[in-house]
Coordinates of C-alpha atoms in Angstrom, one line a residue:
X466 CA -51.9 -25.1 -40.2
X467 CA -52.7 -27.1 -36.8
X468 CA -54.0 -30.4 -36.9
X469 CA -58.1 -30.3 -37.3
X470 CA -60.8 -33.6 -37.7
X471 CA -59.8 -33.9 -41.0
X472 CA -56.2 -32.9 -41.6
X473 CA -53.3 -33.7 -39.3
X474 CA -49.5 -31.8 -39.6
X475 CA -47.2 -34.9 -38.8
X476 CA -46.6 -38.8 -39.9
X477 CA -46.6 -39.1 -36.1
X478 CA -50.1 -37.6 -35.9
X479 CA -51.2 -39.8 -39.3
X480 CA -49.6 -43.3 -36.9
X481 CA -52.0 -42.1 -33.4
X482 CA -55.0 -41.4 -35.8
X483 CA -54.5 -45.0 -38.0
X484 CA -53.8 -46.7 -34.5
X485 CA -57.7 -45.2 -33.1
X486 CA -59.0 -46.2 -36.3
X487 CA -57.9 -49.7 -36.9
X488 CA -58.5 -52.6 -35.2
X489 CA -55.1 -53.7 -33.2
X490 CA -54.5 -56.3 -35.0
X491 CA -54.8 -54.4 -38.7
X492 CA -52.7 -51.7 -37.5
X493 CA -50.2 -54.1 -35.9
X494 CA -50.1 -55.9 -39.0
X495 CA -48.2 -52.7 -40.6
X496 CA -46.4 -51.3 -37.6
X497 CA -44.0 -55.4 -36.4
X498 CA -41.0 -56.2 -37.9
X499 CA -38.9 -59.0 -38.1
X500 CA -37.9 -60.3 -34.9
X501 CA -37.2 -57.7 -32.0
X502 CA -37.7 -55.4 -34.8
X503 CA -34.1 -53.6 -33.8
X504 CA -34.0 -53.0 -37.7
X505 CA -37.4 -51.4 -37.9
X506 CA -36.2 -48.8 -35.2
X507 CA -32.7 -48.4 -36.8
X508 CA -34.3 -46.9 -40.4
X509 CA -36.0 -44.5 -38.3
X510 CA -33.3 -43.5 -35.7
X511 CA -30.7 -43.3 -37.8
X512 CA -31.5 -40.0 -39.3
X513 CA -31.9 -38.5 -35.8
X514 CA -28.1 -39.1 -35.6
X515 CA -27.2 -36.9 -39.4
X516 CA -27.0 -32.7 -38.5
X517 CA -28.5 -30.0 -40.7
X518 CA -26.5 -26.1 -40.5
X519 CA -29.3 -23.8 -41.4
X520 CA -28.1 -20.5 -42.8
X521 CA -29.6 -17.2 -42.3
X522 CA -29.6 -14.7 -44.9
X523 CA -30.1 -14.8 -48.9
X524 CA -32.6 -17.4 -48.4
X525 CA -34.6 -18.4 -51.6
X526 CA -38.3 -17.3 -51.6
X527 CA -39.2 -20.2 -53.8
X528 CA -37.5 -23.7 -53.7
X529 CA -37.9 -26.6 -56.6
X530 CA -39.0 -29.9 -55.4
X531 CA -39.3 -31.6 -58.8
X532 CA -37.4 -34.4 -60.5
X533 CA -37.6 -37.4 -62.7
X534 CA -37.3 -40.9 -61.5
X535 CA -36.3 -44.0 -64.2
X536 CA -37.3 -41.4 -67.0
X537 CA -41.2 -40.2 -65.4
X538 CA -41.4 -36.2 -64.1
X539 CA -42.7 -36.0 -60.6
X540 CA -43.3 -32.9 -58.6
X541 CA -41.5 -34.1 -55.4
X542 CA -39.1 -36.6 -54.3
X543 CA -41.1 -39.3 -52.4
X544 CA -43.2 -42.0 -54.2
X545 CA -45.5 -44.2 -52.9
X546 CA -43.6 -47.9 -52.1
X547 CA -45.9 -51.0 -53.4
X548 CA -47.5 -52.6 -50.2
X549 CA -49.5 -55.2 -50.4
X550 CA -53.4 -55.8 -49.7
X551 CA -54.4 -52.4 -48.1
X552 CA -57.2 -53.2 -45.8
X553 CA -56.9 -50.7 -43.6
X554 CA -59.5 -48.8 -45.7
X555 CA -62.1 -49.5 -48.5
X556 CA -60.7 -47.8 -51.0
X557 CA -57.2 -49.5 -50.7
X558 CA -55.0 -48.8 -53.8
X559 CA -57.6 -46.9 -55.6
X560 CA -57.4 -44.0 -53.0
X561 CA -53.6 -44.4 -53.1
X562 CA -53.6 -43.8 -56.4
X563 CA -55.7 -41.2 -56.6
X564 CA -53.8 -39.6 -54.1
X565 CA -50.5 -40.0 -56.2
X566 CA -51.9 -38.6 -59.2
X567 CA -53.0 -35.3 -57.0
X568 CA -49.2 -35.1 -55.9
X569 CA -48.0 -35.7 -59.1
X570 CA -45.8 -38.5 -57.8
X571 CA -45.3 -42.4 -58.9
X572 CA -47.4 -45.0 -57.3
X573 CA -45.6 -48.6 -56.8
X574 CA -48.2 -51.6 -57.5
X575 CA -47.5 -54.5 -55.8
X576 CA -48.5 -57.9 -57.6
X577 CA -50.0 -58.7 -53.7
X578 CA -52.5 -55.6 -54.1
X579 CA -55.9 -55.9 -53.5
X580 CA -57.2 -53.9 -56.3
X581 CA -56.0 -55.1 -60.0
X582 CA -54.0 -53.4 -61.8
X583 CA -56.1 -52.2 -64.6
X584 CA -58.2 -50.4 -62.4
X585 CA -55.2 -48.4 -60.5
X586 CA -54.1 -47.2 -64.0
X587 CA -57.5 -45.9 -64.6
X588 CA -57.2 -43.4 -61.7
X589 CA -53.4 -42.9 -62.5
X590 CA -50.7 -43.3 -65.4
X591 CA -47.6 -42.8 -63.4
X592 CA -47.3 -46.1 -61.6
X593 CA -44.7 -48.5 -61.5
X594 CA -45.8 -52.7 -61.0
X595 CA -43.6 -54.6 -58.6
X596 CA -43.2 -58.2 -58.3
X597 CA -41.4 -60.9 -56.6
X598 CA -39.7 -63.5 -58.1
X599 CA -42.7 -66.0 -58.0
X600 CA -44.0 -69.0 -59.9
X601 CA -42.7 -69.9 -63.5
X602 CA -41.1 -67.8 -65.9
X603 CA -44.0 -68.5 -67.9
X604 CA -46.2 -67.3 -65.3
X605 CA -43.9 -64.1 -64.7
X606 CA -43.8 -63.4 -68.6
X607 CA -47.5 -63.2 -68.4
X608 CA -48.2 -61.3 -65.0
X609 CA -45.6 -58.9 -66.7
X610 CA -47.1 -58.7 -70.3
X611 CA -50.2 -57.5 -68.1
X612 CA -49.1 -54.9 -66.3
X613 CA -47.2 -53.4 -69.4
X614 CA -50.5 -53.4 -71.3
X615 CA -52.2 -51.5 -67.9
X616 CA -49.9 -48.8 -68.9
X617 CA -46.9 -49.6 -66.4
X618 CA -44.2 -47.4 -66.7
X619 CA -41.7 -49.2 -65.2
X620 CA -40.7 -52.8 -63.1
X621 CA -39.8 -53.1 -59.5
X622 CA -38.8 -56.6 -58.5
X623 CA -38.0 -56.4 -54.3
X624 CA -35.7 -59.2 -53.6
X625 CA -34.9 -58.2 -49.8
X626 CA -37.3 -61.2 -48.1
X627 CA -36.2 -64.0 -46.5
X628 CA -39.8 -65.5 -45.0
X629 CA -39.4 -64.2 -41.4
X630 CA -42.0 -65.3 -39.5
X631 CA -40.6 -64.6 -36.1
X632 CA -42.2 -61.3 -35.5
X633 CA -41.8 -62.0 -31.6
X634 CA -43.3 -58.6 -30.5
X635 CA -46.5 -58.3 -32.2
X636 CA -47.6 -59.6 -35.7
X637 CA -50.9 -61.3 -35.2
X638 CA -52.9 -63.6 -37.0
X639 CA -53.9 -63.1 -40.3
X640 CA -56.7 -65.3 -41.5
X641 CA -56.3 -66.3 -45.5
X642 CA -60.2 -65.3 -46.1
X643 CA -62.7 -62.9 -44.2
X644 CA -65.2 -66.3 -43.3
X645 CA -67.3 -66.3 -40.6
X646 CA -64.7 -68.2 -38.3
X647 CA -62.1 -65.3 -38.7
X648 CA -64.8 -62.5 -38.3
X649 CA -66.2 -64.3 -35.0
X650 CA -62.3 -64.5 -33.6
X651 CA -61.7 -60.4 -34.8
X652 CA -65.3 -59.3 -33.3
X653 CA -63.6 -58.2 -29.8
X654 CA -61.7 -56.0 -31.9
X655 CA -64.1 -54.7 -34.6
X656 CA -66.6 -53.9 -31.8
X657 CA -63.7 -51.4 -30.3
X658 CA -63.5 -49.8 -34.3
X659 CA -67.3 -49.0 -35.6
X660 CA -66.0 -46.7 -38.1
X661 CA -63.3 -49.0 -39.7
X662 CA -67.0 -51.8 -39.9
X663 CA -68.8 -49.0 -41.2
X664 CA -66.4 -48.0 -43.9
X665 CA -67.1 -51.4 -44.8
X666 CA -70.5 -52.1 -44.5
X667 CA -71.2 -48.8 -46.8
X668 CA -69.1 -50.2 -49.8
X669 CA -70.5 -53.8 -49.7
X670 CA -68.9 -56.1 -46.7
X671 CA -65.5 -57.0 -45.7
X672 CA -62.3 -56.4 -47.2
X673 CA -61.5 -59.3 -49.8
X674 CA -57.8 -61.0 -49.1
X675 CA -57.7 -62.2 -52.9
X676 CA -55.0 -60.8 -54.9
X677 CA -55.8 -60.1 -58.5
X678 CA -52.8 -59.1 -59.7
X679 CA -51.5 -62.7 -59.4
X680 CA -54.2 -64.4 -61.3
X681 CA -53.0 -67.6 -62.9
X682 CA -52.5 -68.2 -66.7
X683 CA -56.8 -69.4 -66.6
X684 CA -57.6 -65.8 -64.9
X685 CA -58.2 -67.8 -61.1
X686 CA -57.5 -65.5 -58.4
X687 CA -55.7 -66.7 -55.4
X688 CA -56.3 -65.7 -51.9
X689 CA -53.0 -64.0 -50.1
X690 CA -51.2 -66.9 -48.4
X691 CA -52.8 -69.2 -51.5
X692 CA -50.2 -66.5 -53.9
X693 CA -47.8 -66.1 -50.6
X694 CA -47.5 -70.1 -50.5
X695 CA -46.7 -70.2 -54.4
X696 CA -43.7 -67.5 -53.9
X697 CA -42.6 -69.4 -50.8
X698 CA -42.3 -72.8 -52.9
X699 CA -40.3 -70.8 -55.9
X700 CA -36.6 -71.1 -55.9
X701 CA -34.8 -68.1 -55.1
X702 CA -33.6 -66.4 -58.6
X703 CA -30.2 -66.5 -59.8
X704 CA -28.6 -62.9 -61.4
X705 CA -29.2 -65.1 -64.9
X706 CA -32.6 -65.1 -63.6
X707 CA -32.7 -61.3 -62.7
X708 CA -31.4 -60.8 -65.8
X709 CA -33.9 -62.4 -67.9
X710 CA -36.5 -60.7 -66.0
X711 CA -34.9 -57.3 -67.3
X712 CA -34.8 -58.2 -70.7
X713 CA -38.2 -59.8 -70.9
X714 CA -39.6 -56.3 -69.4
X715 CA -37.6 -54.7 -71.7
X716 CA -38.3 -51.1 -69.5
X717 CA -37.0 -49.3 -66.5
X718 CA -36.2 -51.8 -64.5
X719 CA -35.4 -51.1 -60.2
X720 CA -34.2 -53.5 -57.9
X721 CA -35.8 -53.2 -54.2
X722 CA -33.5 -54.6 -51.9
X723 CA -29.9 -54.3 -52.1
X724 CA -27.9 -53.0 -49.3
X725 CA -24.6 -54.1 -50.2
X726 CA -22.1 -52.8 -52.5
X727 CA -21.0 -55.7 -54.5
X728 CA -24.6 -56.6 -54.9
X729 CA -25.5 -52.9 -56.7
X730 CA -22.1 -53.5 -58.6
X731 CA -23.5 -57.0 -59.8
X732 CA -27.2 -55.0 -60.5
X733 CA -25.7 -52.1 -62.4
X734 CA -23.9 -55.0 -64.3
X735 CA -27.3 -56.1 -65.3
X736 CA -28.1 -53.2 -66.5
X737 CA -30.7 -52.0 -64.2
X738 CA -32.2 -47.9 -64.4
X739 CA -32.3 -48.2 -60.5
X740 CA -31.3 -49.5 -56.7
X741 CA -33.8 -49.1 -54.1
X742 CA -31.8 -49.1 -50.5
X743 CA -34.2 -51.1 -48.8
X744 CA -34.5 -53.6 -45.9
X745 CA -37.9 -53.8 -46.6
X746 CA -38.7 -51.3 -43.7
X747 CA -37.3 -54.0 -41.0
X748 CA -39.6 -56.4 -42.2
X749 CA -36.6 -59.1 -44.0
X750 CA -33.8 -60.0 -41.8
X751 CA -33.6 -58.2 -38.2
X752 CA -30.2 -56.2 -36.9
X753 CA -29.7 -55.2 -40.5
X754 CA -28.3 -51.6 -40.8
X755 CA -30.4 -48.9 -41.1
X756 CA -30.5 -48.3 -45.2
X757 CA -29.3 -44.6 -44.8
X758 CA -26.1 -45.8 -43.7
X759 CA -25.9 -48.0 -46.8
X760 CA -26.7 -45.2 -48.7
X761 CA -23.0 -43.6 -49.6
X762 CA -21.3 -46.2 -50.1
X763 CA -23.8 -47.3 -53.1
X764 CA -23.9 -44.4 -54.1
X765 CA -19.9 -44.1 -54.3
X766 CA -20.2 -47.6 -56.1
X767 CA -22.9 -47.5 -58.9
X768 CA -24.7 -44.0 -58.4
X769 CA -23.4 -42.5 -61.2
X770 CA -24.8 -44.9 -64.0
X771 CA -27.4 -46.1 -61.6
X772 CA -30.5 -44.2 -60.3
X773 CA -30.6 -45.1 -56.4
X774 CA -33.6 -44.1 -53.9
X775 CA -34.2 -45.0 -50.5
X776 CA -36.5 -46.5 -48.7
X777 CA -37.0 -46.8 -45.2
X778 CA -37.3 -44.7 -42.4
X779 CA -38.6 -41.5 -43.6
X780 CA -41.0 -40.2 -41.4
X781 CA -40.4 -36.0 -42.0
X782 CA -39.2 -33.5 -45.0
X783 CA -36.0 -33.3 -43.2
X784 CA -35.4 -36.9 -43.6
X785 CA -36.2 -36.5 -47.5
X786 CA -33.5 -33.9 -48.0
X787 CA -30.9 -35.8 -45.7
X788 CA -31.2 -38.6 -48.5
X789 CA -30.9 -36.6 -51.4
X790 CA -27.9 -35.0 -49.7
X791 CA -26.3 -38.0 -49.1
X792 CA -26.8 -39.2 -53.3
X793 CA -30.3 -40.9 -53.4
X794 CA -32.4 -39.4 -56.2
X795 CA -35.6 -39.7 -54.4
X796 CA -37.1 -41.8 -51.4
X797 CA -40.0 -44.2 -51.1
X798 CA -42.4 -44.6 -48.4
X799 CA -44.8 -47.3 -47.2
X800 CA -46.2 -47.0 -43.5
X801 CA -46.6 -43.4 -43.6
X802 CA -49.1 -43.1 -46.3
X803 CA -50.7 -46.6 -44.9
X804 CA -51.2 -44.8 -41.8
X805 CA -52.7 -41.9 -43.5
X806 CA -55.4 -44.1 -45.6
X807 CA -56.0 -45.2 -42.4
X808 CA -57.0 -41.9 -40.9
X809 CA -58.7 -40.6 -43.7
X810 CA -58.5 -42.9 -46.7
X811 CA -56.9 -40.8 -50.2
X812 CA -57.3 -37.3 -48.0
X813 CA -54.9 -38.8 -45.7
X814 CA -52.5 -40.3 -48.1
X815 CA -52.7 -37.0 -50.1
X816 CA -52.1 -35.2 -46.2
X817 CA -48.9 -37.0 -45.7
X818 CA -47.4 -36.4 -48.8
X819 CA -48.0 -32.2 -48.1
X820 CA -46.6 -33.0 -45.1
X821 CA -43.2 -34.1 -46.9
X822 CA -43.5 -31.7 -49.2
X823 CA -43.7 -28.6 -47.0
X824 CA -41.2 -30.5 -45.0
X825 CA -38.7 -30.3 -48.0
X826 CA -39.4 -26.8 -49.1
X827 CA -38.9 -25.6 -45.7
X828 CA -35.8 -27.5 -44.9
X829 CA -34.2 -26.2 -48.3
X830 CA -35.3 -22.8 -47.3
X831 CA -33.0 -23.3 -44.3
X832 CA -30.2 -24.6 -45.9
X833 CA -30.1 -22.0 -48.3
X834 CA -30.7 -24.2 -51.5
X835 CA -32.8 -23.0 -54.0
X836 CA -33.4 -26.6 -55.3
X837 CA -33.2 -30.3 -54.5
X838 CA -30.7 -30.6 -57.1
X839 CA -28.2 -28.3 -55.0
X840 CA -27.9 -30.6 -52.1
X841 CA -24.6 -31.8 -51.4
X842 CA -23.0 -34.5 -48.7
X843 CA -21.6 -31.3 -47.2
X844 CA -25.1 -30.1 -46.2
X845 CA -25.4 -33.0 -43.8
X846 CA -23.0 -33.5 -40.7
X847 CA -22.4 -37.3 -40.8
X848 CA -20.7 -38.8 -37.5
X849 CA -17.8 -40.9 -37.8
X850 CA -18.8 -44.6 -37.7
X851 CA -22.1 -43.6 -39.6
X852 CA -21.8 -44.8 -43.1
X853 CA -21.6 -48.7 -43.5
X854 CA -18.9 -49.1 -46.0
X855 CA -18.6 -53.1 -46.9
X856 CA -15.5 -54.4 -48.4
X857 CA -17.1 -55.6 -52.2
X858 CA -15.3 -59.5 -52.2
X859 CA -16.6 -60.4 -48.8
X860 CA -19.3 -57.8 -47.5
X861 CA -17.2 -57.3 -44.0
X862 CA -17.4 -54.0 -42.7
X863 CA -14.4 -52.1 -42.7

């Protein structure tokens, strides 16, 4: 169908429409990246340079999309990556997850969320929680022991963040609470966006930058850079540390992050259900490689006691089935579906997930594959040069 008020037919369409509704510095808030934001481009690029040979006869008339990710059936390979507070709409997480559970797909939860995470599980039962290596492990134990008795169905702990703050080419200033000093210096802007203040005014006032999901052991909520500041001040975890965490969840367990092999070879060690190949969508350290040419290599390594996914970059169906071919069991997603609760809030979120969808089924139609679980590396032309391949004992390329 062609794109109407309420429904658009590309990501790209979902970015223009979240860019009209948003004030510029919301929306740049979730399109910079680190630095020159070379990496940012690089996730997305990099697919552009992988070939698909459709064939033309004994095509499938119907394709299967489905699969299971660390034990929990979904219809489709993509899932919705944790991001934190969602202001770019009232609903936030709650329309994400409502969104999810019409797509049958796995919502990720970020401890920075705006919305806590007993009320996501009331809309939804497949999410997974993700947290950062933050505070004590006291404090851990107990954000953990929460979100397992929300109904969590699995731990994500994203270690790929270094605390960049030079985005040099566009992230603004984000205020740690919606007072009357911040609103006065973003009134330029909200006068440009009526209908992003209107959202707003019709479910109570501004967005609140408190993040309940990392209440403190009394139940006191902190405001973002408040919870930001305590991670900042937290010594980077050890793999005894990592480990710990793993057996004090005691679930499936996914590391978001790694893009070398010696470190998946140190997390299968651990034990882990899953890798996530993730830069953080070019928001950790700039001119890393794009993660779809770390991809094979991890895969080669760990993939075959390890679940890996992908994330970053993934902006059509085509891109989906180009990591699956090349070993990832399914893909995560952020800015899309950000972009598309921007446009239309959980309609928008549920819009770009169709979008992948059909984008999927129509690519496997092409390539002649009656299911996801028939893609091979040969189904993708890979240039020579394209796959990072880092030597395990000292991470050079070679």
């Amino acid at each position: 169908m062609s794109s109407t008020r309420t429904w658009f037919e590309s990501v790209a369409e979902a970015e223009r429409r979240a860019q009209r509704a948003l004030p510029p510095s919301v929306f740049a808030a979730i399109r910079a990246g680190a630095e020159s934001g070379v990496t940012l481009s690089e996730n997305v690029l990099a697919f552009s340079q992988l070939q698909l040979l459709p064939t033309v006869a004994d095509l499938p008339s119907d394709r299967e999309l489905a699969t299971t990710v660390m034990g929990m059936p979904v219809s489709l390979p993509v899932l919705l990556s944790p991001t934190g507070v969602q202001a770019v709409h009232p609903d936030g997480e709650l329309a994400v997850a409502r969104a999810a559970k019409e797509a049958d797909t796995i919502m990720g939860v970020s401890a920075f969320a705006s919305s806590p995470v007993e009320a996501i599980a009331q809309v939804t039962s497949k999410f997974f929680y993700q947290t950062y290596w933050t505070g004590t492990r006291e404090m851990l134990a107990h954000r953990l022991e929460r979100a397992r008795a929300a109904g969590a169905c699995g731990l994500i702990l994203t270690l790929d963040w270094c605390f960049d703050f030079r985005r040099d080419w566009g992230s603004p200033w984000i205020p740690q609470h919606l007072d009357a000093r911040a609103i006065f210096r973003y009134l330029p802007e909200l006068v440009r966006r009526p209908e992003y203040v209107r959202r707003y005014l019709a479910t109570g006032g501004p967005p609140d930058l408190g993040v309940p999901n990392m209440a403190d052991l009394r139940g006191e909520v902190p405001g973002f850079f408040t919870a930001f500041e305590e991670w900042m001040r937290t010594p980077p975890p050890t793999w005894e540390d990592i480990a710990w965490l793993r057996a004090q969840w005691g679930g499936a367990f996914m590391i978001k992050g790694i893009t070398r092999v010696d470190d998946a070879r140190k997390a299968k060690a651990l034990g882990v259900t899953a890798i996530s190949v993730s830069n953080h969508g070019g928001n950790n350290l700039d001119s890393t490689p794009a993660t779809i040419r770390c991809l094979p290599a991890i895969v080669d390594a760990v993939g075959d006691d390890v679940e890996i996914l992908l994330d970053g970059g993934i902006r059509r169906g085509s891109d989906v089935v180009k990591a699956l071919a090349l070993g990832a069991r399914a893909v995560m997603i952020g800015r899309p579906y950000l972009w598309g609760l921007a446009a239309s809030g959980s309609l928008g979120v549920t819009n770009v997930l169709e979008i992948l969808r059909a984008g999927v089924s129509e690519t496997l139609y092409a390539l002649g594959k009656r299911s996801i679980m028939e893609l091979e590396r040969t189904d993708v032309l890979v240039p020579d040069g394209f796959v990072i391949r880092s030597d395990c004992d000292n991470g050079r390329g070679r």
